[in-house]
mmCIF file of C-alpha atoms in Angstrom:
data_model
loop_
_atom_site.group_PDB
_atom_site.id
_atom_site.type_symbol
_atom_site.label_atom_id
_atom_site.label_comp_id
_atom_site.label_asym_id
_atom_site.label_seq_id
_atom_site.Cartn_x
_atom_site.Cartn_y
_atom_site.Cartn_z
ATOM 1 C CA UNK A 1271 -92.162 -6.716 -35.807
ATOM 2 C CA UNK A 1272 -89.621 -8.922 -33.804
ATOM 3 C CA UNK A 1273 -90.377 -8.827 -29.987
ATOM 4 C CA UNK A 1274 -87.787 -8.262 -27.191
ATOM 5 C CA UNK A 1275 -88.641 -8.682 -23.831
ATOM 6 C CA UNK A 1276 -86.736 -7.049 -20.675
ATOM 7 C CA UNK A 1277 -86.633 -8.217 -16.637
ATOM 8 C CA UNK A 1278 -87.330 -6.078 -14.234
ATOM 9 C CA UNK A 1279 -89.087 -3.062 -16.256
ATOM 10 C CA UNK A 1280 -88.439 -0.946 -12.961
ATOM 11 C CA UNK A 1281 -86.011 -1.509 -9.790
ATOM 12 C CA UNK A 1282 -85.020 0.723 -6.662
ATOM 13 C CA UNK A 1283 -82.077 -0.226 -5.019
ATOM 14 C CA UNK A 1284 -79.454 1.062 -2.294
ATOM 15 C CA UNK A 1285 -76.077 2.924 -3.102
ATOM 16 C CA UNK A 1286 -73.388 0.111 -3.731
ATOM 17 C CA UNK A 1287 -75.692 -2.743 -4.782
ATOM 18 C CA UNK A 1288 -75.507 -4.322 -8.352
ATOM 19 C CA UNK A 1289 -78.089 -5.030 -10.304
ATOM 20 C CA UNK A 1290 -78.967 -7.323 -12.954
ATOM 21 C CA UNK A 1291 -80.800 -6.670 -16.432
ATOM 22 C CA UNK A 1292 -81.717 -9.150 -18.648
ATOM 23 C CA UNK A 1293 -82.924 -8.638 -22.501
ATOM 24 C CA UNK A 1294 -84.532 -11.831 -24.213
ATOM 25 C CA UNK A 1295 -85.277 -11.688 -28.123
ATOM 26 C CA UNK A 1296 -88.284 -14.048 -28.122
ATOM 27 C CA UNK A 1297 -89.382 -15.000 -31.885
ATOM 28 C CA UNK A 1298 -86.068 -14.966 -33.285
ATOM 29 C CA UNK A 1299 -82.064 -15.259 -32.519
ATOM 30 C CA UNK A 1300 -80.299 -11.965 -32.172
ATOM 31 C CA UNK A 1301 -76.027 -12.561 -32.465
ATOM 32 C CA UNK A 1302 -75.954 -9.003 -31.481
ATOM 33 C CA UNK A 1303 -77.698 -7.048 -28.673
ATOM 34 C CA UNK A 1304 -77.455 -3.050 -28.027
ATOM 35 C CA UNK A 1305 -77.595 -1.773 -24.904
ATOM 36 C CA UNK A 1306 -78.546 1.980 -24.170
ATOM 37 C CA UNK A 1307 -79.325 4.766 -21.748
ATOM 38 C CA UNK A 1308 -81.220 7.773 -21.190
ATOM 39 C CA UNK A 1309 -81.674 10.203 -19.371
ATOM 40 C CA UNK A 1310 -84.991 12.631 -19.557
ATOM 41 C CA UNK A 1311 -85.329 14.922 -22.209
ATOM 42 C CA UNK A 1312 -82.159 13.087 -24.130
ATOM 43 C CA UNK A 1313 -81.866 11.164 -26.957
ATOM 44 C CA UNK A 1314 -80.733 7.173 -26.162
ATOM 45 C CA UNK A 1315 -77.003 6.738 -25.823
ATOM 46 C CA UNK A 1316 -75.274 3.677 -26.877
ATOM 47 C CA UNK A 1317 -73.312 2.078 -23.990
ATOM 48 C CA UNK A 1318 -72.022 -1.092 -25.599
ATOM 49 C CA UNK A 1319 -73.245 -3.415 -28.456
ATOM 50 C CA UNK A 1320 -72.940 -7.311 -26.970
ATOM 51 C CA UNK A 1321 -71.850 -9.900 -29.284
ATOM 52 C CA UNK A 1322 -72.843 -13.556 -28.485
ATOM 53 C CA UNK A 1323 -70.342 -15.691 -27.250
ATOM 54 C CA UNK A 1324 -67.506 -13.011 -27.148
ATOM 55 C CA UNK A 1325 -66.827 -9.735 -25.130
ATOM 56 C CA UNK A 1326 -68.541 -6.659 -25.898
ATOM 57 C CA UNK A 1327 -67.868 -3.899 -27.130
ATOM 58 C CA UNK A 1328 -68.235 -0.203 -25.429
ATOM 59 C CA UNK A 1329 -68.522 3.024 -26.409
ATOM 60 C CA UNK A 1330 -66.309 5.723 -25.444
ATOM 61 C CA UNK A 1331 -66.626 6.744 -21.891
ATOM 62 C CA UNK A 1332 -68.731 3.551 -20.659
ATOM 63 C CA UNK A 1333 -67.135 1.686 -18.074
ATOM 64 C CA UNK A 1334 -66.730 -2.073 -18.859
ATOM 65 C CA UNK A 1335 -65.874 -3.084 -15.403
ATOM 66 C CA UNK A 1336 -69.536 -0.902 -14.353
ATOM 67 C CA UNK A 1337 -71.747 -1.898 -16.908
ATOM 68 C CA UNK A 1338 -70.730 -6.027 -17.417
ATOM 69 C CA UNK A 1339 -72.450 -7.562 -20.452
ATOM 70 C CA UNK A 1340 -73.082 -10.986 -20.940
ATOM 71 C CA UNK A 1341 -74.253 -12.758 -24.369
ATOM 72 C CA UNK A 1342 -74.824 -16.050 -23.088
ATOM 73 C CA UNK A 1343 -77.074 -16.976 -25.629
ATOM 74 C CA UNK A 1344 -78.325 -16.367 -29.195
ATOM 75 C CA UNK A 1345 -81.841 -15.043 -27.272
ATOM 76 C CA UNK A 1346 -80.484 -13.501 -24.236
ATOM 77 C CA UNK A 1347 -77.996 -10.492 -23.448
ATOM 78 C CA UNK A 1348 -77.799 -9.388 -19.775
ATOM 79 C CA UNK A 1349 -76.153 -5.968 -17.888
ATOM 80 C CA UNK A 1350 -75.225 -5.549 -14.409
ATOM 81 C CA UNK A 1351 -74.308 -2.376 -13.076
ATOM 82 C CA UNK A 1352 -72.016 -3.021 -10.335
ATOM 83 C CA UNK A 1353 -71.812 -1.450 -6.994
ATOM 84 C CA UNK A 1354 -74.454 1.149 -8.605
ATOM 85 C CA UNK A 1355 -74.881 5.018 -7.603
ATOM 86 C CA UNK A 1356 -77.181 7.796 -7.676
ATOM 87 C CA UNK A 1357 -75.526 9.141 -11.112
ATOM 88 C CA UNK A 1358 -76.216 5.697 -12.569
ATOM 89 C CA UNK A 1359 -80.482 6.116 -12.263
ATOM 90 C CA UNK A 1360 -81.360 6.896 -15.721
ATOM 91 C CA UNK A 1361 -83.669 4.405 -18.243
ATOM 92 C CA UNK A 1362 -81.708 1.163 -19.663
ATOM 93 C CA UNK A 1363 -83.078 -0.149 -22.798
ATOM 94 C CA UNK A 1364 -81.943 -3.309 -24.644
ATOM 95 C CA UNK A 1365 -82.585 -3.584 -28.529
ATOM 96 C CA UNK A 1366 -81.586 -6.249 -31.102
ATOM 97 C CA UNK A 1367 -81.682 -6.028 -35.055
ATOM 98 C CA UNK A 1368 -83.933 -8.869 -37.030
ATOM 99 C CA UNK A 1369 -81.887 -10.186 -39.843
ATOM 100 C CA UNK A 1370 -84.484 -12.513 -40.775
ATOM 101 C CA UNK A 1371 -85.820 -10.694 -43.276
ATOM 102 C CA UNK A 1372 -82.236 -9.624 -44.702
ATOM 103 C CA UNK A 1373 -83.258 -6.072 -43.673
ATOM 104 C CA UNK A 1374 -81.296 -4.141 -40.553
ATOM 105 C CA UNK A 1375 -84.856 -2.953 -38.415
ATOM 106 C CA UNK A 1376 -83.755 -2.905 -35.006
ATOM 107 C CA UNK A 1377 -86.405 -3.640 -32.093
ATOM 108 C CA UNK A 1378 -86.118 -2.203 -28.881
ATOM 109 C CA UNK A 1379 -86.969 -3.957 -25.182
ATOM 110 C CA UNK A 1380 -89.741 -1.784 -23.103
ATOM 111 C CA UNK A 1381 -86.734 -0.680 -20.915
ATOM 112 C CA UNK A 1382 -85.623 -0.918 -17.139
ATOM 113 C CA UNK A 1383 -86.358 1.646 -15.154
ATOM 114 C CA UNK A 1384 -83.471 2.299 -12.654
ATOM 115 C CA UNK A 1385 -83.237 4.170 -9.423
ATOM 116 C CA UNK A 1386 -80.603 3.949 -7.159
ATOM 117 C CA UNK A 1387 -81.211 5.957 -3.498
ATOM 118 C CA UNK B 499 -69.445 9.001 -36.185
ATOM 119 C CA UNK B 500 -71.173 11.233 -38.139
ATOM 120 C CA UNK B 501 -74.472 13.415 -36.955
ATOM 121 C CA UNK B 502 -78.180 13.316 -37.399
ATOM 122 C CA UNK B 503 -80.062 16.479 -36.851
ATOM 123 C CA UNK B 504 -83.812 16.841 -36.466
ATOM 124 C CA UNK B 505 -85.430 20.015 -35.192
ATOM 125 C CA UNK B 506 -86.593 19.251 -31.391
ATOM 126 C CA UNK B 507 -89.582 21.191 -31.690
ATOM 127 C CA UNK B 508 -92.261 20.898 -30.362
ATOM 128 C CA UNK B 509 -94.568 20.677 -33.311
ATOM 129 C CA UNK B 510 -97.911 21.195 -32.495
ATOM 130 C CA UNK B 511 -100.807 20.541 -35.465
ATOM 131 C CA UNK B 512 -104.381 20.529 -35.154
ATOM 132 C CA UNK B 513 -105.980 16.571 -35.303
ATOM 133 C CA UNK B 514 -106.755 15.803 -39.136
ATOM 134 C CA UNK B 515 -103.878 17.698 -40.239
ATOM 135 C CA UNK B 516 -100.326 16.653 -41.968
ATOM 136 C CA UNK B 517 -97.069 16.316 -39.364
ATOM 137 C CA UNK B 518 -94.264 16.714 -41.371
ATOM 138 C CA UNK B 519 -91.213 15.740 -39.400
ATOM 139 C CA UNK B 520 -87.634 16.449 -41.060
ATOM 140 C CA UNK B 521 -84.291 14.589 -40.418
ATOM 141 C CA UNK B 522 -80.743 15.658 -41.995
ATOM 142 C CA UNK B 523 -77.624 13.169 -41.948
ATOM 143 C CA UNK B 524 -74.319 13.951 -42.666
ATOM 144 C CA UNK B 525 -72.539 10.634 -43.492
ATOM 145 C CA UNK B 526 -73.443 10.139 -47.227
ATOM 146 C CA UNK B 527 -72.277 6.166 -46.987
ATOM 147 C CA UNK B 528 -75.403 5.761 -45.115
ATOM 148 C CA UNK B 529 -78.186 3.044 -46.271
ATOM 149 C CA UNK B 530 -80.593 2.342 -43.898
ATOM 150 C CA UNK B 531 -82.771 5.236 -42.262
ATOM 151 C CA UNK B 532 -85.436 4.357 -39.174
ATOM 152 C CA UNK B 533 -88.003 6.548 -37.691
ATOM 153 C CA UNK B 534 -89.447 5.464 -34.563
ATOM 154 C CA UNK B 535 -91.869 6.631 -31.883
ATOM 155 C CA UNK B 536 -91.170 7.026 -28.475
ATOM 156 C CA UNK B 537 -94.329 7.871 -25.967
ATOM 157 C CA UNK B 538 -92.846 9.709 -22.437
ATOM 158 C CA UNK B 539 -91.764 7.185 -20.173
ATOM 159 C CA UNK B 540 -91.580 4.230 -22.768
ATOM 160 C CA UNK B 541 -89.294 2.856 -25.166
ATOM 161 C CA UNK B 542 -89.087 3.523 -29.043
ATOM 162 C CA UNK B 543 -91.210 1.993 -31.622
ATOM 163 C CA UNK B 544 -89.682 1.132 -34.792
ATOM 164 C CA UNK B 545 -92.991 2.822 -37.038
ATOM 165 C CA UNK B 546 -90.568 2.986 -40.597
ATOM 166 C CA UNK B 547 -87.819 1.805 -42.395
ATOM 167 C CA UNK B 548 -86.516 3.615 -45.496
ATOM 168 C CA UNK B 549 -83.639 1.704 -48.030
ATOM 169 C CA UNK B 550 -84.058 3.381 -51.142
ATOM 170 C CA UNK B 551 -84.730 7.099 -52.496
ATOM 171 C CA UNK B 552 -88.263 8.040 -53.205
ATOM 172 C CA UNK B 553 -91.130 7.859 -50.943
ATOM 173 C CA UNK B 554 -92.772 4.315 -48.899
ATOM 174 C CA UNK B 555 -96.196 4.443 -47.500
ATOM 175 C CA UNK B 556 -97.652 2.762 -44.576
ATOM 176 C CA UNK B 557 -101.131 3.572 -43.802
ATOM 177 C CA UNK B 558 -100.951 7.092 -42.541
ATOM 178 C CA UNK B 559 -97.215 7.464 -42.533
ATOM 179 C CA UNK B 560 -95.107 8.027 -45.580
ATOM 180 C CA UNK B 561 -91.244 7.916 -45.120
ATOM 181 C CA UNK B 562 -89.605 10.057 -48.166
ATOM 182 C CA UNK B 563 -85.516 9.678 -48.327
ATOM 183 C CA UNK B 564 -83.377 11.856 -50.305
ATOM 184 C CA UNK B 565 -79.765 10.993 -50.886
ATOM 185 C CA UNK B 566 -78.167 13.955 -52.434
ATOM 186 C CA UNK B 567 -79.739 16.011 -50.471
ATOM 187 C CA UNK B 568 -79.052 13.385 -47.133
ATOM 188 C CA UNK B 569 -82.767 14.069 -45.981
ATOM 189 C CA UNK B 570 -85.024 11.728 -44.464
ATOM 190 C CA UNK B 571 -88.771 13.025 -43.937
ATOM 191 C CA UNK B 572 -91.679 11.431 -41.943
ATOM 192 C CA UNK B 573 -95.130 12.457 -43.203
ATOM 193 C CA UNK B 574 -98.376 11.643 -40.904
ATOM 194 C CA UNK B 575 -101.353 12.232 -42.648
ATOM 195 C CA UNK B 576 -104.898 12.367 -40.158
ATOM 196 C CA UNK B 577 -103.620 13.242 -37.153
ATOM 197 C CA UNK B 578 -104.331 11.527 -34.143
ATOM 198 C CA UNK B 579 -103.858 12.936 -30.525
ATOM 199 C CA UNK B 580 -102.207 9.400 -29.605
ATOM 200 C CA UNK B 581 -99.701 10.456 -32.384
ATOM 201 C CA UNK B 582 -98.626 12.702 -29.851
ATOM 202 C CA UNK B 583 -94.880 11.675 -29.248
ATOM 203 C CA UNK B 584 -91.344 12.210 -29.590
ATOM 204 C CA UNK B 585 -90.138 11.073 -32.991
ATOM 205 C CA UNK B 586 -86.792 9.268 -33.299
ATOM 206 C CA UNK B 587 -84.593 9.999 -36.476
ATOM 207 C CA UNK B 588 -81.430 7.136 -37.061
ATOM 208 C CA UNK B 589 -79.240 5.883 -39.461
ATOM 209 C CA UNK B 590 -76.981 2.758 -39.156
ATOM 210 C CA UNK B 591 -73.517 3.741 -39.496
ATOM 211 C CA UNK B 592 -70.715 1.105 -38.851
ATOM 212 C CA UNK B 593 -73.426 -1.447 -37.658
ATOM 213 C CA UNK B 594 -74.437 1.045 -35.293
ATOM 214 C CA UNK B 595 -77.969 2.985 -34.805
ATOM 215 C CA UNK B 596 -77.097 6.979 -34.841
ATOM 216 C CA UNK B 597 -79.692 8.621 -33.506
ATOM 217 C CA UNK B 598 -81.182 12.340 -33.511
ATOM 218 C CA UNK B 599 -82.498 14.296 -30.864
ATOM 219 C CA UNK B 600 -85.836 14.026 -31.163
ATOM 220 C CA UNK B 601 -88.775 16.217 -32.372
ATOM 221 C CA UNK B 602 -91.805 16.253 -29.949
ATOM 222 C CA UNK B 603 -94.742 16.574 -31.472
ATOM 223 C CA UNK B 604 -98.060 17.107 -30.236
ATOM 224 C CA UNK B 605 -101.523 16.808 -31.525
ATOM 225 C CA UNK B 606 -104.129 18.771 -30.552
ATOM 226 C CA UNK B 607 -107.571 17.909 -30.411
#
């Protein structure tokens, strides 16, 4: 299947920093990126699907202004979480759908492992 | 958006046995049906895809979709220990991934 990479798979960082997560698609072009959470013993939660070269879209309840998404790129999607908190540790994973075969099989990043003290 | 239920389980089965794992959807304009694996601590692994009703084989897994019944069903035949995982149900609805809960199963040896 398609491979997406993500950078940093783990980060620990101090109440009120922001922190950056990138998501490459490396053996194809992805015009739309996913971006989810989750939290242990829960199923992954869709915070906002990216869209290159336009704003993204959220879901219900996500905070565009603390989660910003950038789609610079047909191979790269990044989230910062801005001035992050306790309540925001949880596991970020990035995932982007292969349309190269004319199928919709979505690949998911190995995730970012987030912990904010 | 409409829901996709899986029982969480666990399932436990003895290795060399059958896993059948059992997904219901409710939006009937769904197409596209995904299981994937997810090991503790890791990401998911996209393990089938399912378009069409009937059954599709892939080595030891066999994805069987139903339509008018809206049931999706993940068969592992010989199975492993490192099959023990939680198993990921979804649909795409509206260009989005829907996702069930889950069903942990485990393997024993």
């Amino acid at each position: 299947g398609a491979v997406v990479s993500q950078h940093p798979s783990r980060v620990i960082c101090k109440s009120g920093t922001s922190v950056k997560i990138e998501c490459r698609s490396l053996d194809f072009q992805a015009t739309t990126m996913f971006w989810y959470r989750q939290f242990p013993k829960q199923s992954l939660m869709l915070m906002a699907t990216s869209n290159e070269g336009s704003k993204a879209t959220y879901e219900q309840g996500v905070e565009k202004d603390k989660f910003l998404i950038n789609h610079a790129s047909l191979t790269l999607s990044t989230l910062t979480v801005t001035s992050a908190h306790p309540e925001d540790s949880s596991f970020y994973i990035c995932s982007a759908r292969d349309r190269r075969q004319g199928y919709n099989e979505q690949f998911f990043g190995p995730g970012t492992r987030l912990t904010v003290l | 958006q409409k829901e996709v239920e899986q029982n969480s389980g666990p399932l436990s089965v003895p290795e060399g046995a059958i896993a059948s794992l059992n997904c219901t959807y409710s939006d009937r304009g769904s197409q596209s049906f995904f299981w994937y694996r997810q090991y503790s601590g890791k990401s998911p692994e996209l393990i089938m895809s399912i378009y069409s009703n009937g059954d599709k084989e892939d080595g030891r897994f066999t994805a069987q979709l139903n339509k008018a019944s809206q049931y999706v069903s993940l068969l592992i035949r010989d199975s492993q220990p490192s099959d023990s995982a939680t198993y990921l149900c979804a649909s795409l609805q509206g260009g989005k991934l829907i996702f069930g809960q889950g069903t942990e199963l485990s393997v024993k040896p």
